[in-house]
Short mmCIF file of C-alpha atoms in Angstrom, two decimals:
data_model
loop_
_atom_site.label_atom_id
_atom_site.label_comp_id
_atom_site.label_asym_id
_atom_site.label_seq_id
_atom_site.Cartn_x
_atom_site.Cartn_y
_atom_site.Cartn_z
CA UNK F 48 103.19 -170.37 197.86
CA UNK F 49 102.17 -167.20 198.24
CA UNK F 50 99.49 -168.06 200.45
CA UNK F 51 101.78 -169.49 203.00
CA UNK F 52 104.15 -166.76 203.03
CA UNK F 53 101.14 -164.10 203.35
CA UNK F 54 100.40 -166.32 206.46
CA UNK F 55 104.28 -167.15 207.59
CA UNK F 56 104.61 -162.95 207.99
CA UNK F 57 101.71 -162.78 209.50
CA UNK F 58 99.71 -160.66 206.58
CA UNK F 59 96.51 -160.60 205.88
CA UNK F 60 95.19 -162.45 203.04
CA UNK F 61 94.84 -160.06 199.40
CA UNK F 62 92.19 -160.61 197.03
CA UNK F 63 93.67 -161.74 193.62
CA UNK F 64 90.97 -158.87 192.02
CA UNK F 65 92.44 -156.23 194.62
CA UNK F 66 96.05 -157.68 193.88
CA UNK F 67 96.05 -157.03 189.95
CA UNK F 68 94.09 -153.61 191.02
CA UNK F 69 97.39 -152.54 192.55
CA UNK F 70 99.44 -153.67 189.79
CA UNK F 71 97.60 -151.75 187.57
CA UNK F 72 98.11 -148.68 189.75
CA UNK F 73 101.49 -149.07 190.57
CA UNK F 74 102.25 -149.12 186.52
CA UNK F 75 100.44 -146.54 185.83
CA UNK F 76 102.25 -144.34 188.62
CA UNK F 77 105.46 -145.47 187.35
CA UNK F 78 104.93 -144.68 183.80
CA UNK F 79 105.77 -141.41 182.15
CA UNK F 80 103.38 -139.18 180.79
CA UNK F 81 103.27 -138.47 177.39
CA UNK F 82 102.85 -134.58 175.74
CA UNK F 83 103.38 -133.96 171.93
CA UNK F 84 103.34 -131.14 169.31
CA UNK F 85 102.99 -130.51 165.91
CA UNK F 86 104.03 -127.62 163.13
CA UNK F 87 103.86 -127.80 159.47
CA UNK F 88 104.53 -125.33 156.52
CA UNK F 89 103.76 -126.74 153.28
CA UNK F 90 105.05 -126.20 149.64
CA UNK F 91 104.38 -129.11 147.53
CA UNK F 92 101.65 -130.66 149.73
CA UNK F 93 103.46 -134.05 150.31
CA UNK F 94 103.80 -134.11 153.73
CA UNK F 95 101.96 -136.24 155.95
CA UNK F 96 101.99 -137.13 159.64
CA UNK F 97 99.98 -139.71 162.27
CA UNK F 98 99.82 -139.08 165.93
CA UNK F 99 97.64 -141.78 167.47
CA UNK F 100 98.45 -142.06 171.48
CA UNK F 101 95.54 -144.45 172.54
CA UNK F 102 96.75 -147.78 171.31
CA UNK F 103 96.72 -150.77 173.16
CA UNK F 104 98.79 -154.00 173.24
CA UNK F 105 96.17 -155.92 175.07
CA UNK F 106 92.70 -154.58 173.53
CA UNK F 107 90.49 -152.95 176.06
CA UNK F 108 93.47 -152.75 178.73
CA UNK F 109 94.20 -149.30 179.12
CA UNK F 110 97.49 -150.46 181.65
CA UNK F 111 98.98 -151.35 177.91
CA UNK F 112 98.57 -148.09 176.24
CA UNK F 113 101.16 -147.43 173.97
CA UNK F 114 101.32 -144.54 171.74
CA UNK F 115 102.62 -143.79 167.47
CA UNK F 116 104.09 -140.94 165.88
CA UNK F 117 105.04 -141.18 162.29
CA UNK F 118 105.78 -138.99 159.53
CA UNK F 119 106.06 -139.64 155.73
CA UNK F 120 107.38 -137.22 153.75
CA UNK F 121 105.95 -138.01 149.57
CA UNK F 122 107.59 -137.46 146.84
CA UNK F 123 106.81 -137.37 142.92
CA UNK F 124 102.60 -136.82 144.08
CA UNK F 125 101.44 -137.47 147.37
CA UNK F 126 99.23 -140.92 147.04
CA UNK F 127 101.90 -143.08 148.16
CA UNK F 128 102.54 -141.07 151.58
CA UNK F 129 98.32 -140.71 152.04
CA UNK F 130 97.92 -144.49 151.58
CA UNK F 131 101.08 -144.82 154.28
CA UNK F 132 99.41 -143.15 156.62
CA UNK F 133 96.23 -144.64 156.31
CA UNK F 134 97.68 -148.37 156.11
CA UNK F 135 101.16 -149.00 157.86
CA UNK F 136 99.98 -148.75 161.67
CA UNK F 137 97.90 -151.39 160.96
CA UNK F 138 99.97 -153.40 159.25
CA UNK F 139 102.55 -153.50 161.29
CA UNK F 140 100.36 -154.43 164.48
CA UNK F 141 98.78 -157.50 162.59
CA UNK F 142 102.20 -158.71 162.09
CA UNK F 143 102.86 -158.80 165.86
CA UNK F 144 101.62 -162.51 167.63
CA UNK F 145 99.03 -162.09 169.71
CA UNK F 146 99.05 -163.13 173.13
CA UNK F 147 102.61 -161.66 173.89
CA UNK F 148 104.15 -160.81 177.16
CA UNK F 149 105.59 -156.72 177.65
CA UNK F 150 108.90 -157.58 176.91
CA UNK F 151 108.29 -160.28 174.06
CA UNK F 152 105.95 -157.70 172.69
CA UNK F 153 109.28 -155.39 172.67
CA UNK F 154 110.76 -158.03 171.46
CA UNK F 155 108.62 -159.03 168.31
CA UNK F 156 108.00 -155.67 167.19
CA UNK F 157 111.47 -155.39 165.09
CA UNK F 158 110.16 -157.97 163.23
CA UNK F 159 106.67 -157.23 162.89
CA UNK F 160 107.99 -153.39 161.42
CA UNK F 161 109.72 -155.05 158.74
CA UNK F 162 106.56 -157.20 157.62
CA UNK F 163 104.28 -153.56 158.37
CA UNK F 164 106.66 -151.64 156.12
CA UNK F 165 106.78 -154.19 153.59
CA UNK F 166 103.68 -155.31 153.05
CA UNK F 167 102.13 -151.88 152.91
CA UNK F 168 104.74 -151.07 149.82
CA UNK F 169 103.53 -154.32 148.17
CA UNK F 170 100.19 -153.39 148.66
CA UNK F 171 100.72 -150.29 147.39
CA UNK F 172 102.69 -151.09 144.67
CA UNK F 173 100.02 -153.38 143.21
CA UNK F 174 98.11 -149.98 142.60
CA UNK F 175 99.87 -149.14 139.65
CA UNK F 176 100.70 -145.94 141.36
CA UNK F 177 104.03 -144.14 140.65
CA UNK F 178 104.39 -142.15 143.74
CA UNK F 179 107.17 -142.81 146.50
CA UNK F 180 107.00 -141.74 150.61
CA UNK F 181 109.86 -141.59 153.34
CA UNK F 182 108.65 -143.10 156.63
CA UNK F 183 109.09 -142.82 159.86
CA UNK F 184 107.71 -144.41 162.63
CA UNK F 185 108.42 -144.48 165.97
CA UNK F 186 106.58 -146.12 168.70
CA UNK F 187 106.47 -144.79 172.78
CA UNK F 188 105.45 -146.85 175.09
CA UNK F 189 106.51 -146.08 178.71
CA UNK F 190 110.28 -145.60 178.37
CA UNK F 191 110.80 -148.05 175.67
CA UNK F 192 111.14 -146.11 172.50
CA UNK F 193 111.29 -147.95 169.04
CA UNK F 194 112.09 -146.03 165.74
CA UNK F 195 111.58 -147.91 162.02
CA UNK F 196 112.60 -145.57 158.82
CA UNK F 197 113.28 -145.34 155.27
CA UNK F 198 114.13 -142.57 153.75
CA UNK F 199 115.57 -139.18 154.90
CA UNK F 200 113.38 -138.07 157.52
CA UNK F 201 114.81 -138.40 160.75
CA UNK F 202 114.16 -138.57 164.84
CA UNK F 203 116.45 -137.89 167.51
CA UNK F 204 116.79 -137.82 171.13
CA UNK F 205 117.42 -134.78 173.22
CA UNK F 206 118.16 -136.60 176.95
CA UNK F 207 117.23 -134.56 180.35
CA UNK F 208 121.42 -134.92 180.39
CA UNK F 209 122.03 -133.17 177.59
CA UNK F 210 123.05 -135.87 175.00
CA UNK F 211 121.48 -135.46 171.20
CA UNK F 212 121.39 -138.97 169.67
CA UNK F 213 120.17 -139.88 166.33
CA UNK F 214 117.53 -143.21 166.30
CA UNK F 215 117.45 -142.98 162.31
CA UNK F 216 119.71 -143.44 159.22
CA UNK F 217 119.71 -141.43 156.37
CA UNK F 218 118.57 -143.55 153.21
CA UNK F 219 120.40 -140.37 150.53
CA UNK F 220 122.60 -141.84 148.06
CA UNK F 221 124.46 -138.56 148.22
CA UNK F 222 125.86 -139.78 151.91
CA UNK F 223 125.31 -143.47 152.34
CA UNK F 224 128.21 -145.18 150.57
CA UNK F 225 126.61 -149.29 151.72
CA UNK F 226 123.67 -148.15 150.23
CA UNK F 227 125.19 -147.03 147.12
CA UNK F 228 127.02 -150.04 146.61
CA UNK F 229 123.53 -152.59 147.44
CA UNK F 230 121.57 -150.64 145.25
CA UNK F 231 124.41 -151.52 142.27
CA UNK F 232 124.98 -154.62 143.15
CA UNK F 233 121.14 -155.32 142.63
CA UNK F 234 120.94 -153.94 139.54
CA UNK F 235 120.17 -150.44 139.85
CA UNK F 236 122.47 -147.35 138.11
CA UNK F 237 123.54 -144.46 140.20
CA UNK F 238 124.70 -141.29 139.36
CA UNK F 239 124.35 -137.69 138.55
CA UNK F 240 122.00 -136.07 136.46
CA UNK F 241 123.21 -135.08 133.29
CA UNK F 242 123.08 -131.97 130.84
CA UNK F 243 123.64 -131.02 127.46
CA UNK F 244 127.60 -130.82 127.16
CA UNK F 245 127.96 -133.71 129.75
CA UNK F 246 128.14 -131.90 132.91
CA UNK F 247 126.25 -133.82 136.14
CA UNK F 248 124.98 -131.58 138.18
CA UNK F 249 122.97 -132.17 141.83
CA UNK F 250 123.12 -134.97 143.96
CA UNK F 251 123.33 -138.99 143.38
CA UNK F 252 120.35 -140.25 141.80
CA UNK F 253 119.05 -144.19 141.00
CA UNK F 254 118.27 -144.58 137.44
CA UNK F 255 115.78 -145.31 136.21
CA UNK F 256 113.13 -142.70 137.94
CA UNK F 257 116.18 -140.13 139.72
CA UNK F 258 115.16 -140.66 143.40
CA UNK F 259 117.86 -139.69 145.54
CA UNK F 260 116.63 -142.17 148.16
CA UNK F 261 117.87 -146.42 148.48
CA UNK F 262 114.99 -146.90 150.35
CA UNK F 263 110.92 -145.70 150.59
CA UNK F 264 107.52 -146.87 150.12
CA UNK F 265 106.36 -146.99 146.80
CA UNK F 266 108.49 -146.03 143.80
CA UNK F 267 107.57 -148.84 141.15
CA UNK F 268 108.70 -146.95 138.66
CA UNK F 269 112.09 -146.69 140.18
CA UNK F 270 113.13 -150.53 140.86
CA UNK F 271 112.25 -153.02 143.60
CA UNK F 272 116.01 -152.21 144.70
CA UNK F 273 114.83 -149.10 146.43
CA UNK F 274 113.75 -151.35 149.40
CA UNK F 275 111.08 -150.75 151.73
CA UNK F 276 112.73 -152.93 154.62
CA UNK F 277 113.26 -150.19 157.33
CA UNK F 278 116.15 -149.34 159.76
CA UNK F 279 114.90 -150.43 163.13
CA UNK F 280 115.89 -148.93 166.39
CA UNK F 281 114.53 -149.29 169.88
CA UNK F 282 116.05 -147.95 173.19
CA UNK F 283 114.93 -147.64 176.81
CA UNK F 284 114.73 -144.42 178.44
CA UNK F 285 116.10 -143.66 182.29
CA UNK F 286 113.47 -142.35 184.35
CA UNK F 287 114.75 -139.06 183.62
CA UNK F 288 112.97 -139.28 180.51
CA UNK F 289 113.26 -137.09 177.45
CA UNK F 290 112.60 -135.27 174.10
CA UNK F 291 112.02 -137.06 170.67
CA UNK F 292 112.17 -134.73 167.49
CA UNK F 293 110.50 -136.27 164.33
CA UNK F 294 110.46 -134.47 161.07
CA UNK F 295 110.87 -134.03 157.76
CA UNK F 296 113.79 -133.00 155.43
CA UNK F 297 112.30 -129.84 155.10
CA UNK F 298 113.60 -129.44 158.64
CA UNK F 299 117.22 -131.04 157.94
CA UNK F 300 118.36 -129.37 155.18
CA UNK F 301 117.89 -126.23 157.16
CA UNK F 302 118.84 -127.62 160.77
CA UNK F 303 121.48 -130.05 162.23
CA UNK F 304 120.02 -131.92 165.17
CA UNK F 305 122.20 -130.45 167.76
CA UNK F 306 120.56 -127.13 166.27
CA UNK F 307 116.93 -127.72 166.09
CA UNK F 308 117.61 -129.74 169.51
CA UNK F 309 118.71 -126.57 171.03
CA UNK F 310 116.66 -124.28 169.32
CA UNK F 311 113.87 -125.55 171.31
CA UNK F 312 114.87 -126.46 174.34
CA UNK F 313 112.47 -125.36 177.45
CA UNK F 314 109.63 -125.17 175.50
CA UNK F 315 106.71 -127.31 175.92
CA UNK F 316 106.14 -129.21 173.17
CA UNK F 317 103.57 -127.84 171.15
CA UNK F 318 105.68 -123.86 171.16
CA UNK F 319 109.21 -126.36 170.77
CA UNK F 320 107.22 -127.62 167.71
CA UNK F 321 106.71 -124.50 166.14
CA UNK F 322 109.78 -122.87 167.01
CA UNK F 323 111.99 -125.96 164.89
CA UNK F 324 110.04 -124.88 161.93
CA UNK F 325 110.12 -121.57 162.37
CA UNK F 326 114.22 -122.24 162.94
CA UNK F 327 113.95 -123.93 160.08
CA UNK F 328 112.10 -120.92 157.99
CA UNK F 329 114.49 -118.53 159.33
CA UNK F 330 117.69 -120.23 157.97
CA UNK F 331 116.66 -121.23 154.10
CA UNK F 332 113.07 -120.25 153.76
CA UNK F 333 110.44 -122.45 152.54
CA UNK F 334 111.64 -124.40 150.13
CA UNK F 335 110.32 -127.46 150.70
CA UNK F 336 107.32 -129.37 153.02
CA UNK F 337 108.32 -128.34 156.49
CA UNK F 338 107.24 -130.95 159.47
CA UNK F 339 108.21 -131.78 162.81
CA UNK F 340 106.53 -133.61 165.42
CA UNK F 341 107.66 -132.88 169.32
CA UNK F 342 107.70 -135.73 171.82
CA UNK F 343 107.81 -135.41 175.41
CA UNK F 344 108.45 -138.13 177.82
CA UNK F 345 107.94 -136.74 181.29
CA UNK F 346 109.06 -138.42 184.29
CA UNK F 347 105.81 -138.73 187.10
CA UNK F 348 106.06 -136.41 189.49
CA UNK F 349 106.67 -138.40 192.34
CA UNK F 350 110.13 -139.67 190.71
CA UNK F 351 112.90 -138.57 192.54
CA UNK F 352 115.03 -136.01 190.27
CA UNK F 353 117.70 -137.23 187.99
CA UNK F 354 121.37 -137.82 189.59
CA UNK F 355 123.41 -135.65 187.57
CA UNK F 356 125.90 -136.80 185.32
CA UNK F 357 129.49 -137.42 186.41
CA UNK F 358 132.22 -134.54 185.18
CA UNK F 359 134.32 -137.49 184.96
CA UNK F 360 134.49 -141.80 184.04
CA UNK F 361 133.31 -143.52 186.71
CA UNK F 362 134.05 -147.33 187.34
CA UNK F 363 130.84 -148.09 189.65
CA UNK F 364 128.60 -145.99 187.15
CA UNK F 365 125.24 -147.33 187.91
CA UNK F 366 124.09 -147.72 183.85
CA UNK F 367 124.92 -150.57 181.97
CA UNK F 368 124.35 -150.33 178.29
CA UNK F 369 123.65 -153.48 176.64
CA UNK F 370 123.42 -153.57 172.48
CA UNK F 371 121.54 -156.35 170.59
CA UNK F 372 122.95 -154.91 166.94
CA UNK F 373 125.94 -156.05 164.84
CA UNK F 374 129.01 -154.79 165.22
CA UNK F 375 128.47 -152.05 163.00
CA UNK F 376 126.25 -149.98 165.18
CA UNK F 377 129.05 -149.86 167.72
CA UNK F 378 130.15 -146.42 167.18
CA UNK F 379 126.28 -144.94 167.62
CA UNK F 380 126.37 -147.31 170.36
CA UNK F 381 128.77 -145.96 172.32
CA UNK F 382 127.39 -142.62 171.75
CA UNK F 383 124.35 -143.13 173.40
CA UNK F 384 125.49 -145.14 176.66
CA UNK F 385 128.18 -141.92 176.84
CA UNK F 386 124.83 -140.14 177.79
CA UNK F 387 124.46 -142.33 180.71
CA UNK F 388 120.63 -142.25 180.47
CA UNK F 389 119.80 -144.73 177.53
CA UNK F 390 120.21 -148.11 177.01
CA UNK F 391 119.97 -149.32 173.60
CA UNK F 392 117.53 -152.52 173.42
CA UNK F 393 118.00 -153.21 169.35
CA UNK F 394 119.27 -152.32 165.49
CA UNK F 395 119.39 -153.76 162.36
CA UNK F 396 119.77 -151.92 158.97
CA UNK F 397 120.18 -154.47 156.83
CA UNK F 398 117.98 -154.67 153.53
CA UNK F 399 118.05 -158.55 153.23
CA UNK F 400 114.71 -159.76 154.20
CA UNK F 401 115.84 -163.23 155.21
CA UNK F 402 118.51 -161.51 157.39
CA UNK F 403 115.51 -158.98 158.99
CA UNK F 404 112.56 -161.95 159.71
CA UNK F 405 114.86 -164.19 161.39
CA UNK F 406 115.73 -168.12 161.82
CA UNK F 407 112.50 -169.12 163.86
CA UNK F 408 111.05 -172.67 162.73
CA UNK F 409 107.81 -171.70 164.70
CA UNK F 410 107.66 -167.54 163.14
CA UNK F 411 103.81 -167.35 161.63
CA UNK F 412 102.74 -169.96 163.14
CA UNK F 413 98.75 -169.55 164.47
CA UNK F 414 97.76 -170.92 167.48
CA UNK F 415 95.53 -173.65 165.77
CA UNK F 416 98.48 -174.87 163.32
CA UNK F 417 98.25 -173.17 160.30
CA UNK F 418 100.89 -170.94 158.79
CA UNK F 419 101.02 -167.43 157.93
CA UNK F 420 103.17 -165.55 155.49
CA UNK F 421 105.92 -163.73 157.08
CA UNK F 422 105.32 -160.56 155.83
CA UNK F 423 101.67 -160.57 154.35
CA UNK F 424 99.89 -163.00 157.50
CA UNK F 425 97.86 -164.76 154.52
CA UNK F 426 97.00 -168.48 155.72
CA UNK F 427 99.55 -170.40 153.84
CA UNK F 428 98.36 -174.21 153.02
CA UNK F 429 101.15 -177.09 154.03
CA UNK F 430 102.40 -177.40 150.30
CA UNK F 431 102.09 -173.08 149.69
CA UNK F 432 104.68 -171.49 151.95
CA UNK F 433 108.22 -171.29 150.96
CA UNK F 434 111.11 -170.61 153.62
CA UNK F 435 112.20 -166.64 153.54
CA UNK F 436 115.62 -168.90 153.78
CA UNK F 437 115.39 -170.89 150.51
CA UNK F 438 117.88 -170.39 147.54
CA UNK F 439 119.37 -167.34 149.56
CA UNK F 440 122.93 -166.65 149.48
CA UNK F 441 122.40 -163.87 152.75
CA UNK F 442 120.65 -166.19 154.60
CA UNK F 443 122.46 -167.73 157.49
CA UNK F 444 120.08 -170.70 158.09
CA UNK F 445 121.30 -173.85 156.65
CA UNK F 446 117.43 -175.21 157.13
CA UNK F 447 116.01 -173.78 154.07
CA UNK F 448 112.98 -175.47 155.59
CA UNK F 449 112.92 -173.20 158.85
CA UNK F 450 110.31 -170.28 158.51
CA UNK F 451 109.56 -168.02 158.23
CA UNK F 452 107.35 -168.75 155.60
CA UNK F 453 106.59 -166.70 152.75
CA UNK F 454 103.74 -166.97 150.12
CA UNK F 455 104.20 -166.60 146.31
CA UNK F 456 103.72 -162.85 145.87
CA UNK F 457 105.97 -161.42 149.01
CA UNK F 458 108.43 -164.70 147.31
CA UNK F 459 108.40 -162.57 144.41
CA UNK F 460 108.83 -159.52 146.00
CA UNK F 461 111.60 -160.87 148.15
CA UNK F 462 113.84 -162.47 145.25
CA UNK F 463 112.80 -158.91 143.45
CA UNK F 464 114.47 -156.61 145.93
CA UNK F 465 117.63 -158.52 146.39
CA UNK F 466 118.21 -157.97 142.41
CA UNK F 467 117.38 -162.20 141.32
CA UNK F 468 114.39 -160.92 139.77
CA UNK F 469 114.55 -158.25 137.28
CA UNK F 470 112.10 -155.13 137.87
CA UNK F 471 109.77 -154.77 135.39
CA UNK F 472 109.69 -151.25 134.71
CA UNK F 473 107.01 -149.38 132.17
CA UNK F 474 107.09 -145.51 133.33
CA UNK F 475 109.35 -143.41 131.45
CA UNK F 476 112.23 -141.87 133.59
CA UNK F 477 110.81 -139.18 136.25
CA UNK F 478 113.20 -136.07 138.16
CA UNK F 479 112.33 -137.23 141.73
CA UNK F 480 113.54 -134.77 144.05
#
């Protein structure tokens, strides 16, 4: 067909070789460029952070480049966030199916995060380590932005339109009330620490261990109800691109995000960097590891400049923002399409790992057959794999057949975390701050 049209106008003929050439050139034009910085002050030592910009969804095709930025902010030692560093990225691309489209690559990485994030706290927790790490992850490629955390380090967006968004919840017990209540409800004991004379002083603990967190990496000496499953968030950029901030508590205790959003502003990013920390410094000194990570997402320079926003609502408003969550995520929803630059793609929160891997009957299946675990990829024999969906009240599959599939350990780990397992815990009770 396309033949006969390239004659019907009159055109000559294209090579297919001088075709995908174009292609290739054309994306590349219309891509954003990508410019990053990093500060750090350190106290305890704890903090840790990846910055890795030459990854590639199709190996050895550099029109596919996407890039990572991830923090992970350890607590109680700093093994667990080392071995996060070292092991999640990798993870969490194994768990994507090969052979994807772009946007079924979008698509699948929700999923494959959950697996990543999970698998590396098994694997991690088999170590006999006691140590515990925040994460956060977040993945650029073009303007497609996608954000996976536990714990209380955050990232938001600063738009070129002025809007501050937040692409991360806040796993503190102190100020997450659902979390509070799953944690209970799965066996775990939260509250204050206490002192001689029966005063509780600081902020809302899980007991046993005293980690202020619901979620993280590691922590086997707290419970398998601290989850690793992460919050998962991915939105699409206008072409007017923008600025993602990434960093660790040390930064929000000190900073709000309109604050260190502002308190950067018109710097590149390596000086915006620097000044958020030093912002940070300069309102409640060092008290803890201080790290922030500065993301630019520049617009080519051929784009023509941003229309600016309208003063007031506009009926033939040329942005549509389309949501993918649950009706919880509304209120951030409507947020963000206020902005009038972002359109949110996906997010999920939930901690139920039959709610977070889905209802597909073909999920880890390999091209020649055989099954894969869910969340580990180990080949799973015909009689070894049991449904994520079996013998789970949260699941809404009534196929407890339908994969995916999950093999005996991440089973374990699974039934575990939603509190039909008990934790066996041997480590005396730690102060986790």
């Amino acid at each position: 067909m396309a033949s006969r049209e390239g004659r019907r106008r009159g055109h000559e003929l294209v090579p297919l070789a001088a075709l995908l050439s174009r292609e290739m050139k054309n994306e590349k034009m219309e891509k954003p460029s990508v410019r990053y910085g990093h500060a750090a002050q350190s106290r305890k030592g704890e903090d840790y952070f990846l910055v890795k910009t030459d990854c590639h969804r199709v190996p050895g095709n550099p029109s596919s480049t996407f890039s990572v930025f991830a923090i992970f902010d350890g607590h109680n030692g700093n093994a667990a966030a080392i071995y996060t560093k070292e092991h999640l990225l990798n993870h969490v691309l194994s768990a994507v199916p090969r052979g994807l489209g772009r946007e079924e690559w979008f698509q699948a990485l929700p999923r494959a995060l959950v697996a990543g994030f999970v698998k590396t706290d098994k694997e991690f927790q088999s170590r006999g380590e006691t140590s515990g790490t925040t994460a956060t992850f977040v993945i650029v490629d073009a303007w497609t932005v996608t954000v996976a955390s536990v714990g209380d380090s955050r990232c938001i967006l600063d738009t070129n339109g002025g809007g501050i968004s937040t692409l991360t919840v806040d796993h503190r017990l102190e100020e997450n009330v659902e979390e509070r209540e799953r944690v209970t409800a799965s066996g775990g004991e939260v509250g204050r620490l206490s002192i001689a004379g029966g005063a509780e002083i600081g902020p809302l603990r899980c007991w046993p261990g005293g980690l202020c967190l619901s979620r993280s990496i590691g922590d086997m000496d707290v419970g398998e109800f601290i989850v690793p499953i992460p919050y998962v968030k991915q939105v699409k950029l206008s072409k007017a691109g923008g600025r993602l901030i990434i960093a660790s508590d040390g930064i929000w205790d000190a900073l709000s995000s309109d604050m260190a959003a502002k308190s950067c502003r018109g710097l590149p990013a390596e000086l915006a960097a620097r000044q958020v920390v030093k912002e940070a410094l300069r309102t409640r000194g060092l008290k803890d590891d201080t790290t922030c990570i500065v993301v630019d997402i520049i617009p080519p320079e051929n784009s023509p400049p941003p229309s600016p926003l309208p003063k007031k609502p506009n009926k033939l408003r040329a942005f549509l923002f389309r949501s993918k969550s649950r009706d919880s995520a509304n209120k951030v929803a409507k947020k963000l399409s206020a902005v009038g630059i972002v359109e949110e793609l996906f997010e999920e929160g939930s901690a139920m790992l039959a709610e977070r891997l889905g209802d597909d009957e073909w999920a880890g299946r390999t091209t020649s057959g055989i099954f894969t675990c869910g969340v580990c990829q180990a080949d799973l024999a015909p009689s070894e794999g049991v449904s994520v969906h079996a013998g789970s009240i949260f699941s809404t599959s009534s196929k407890p057949w339908q994969g995916p599939f999950l093999c005996a350990g991440c089973r374990n780990k699974k039934d575990a975390m939603e509190g039909k397992r008990p934790s066996v815990v041997k480590v005396a009770k730690l102060i986790q701050l």
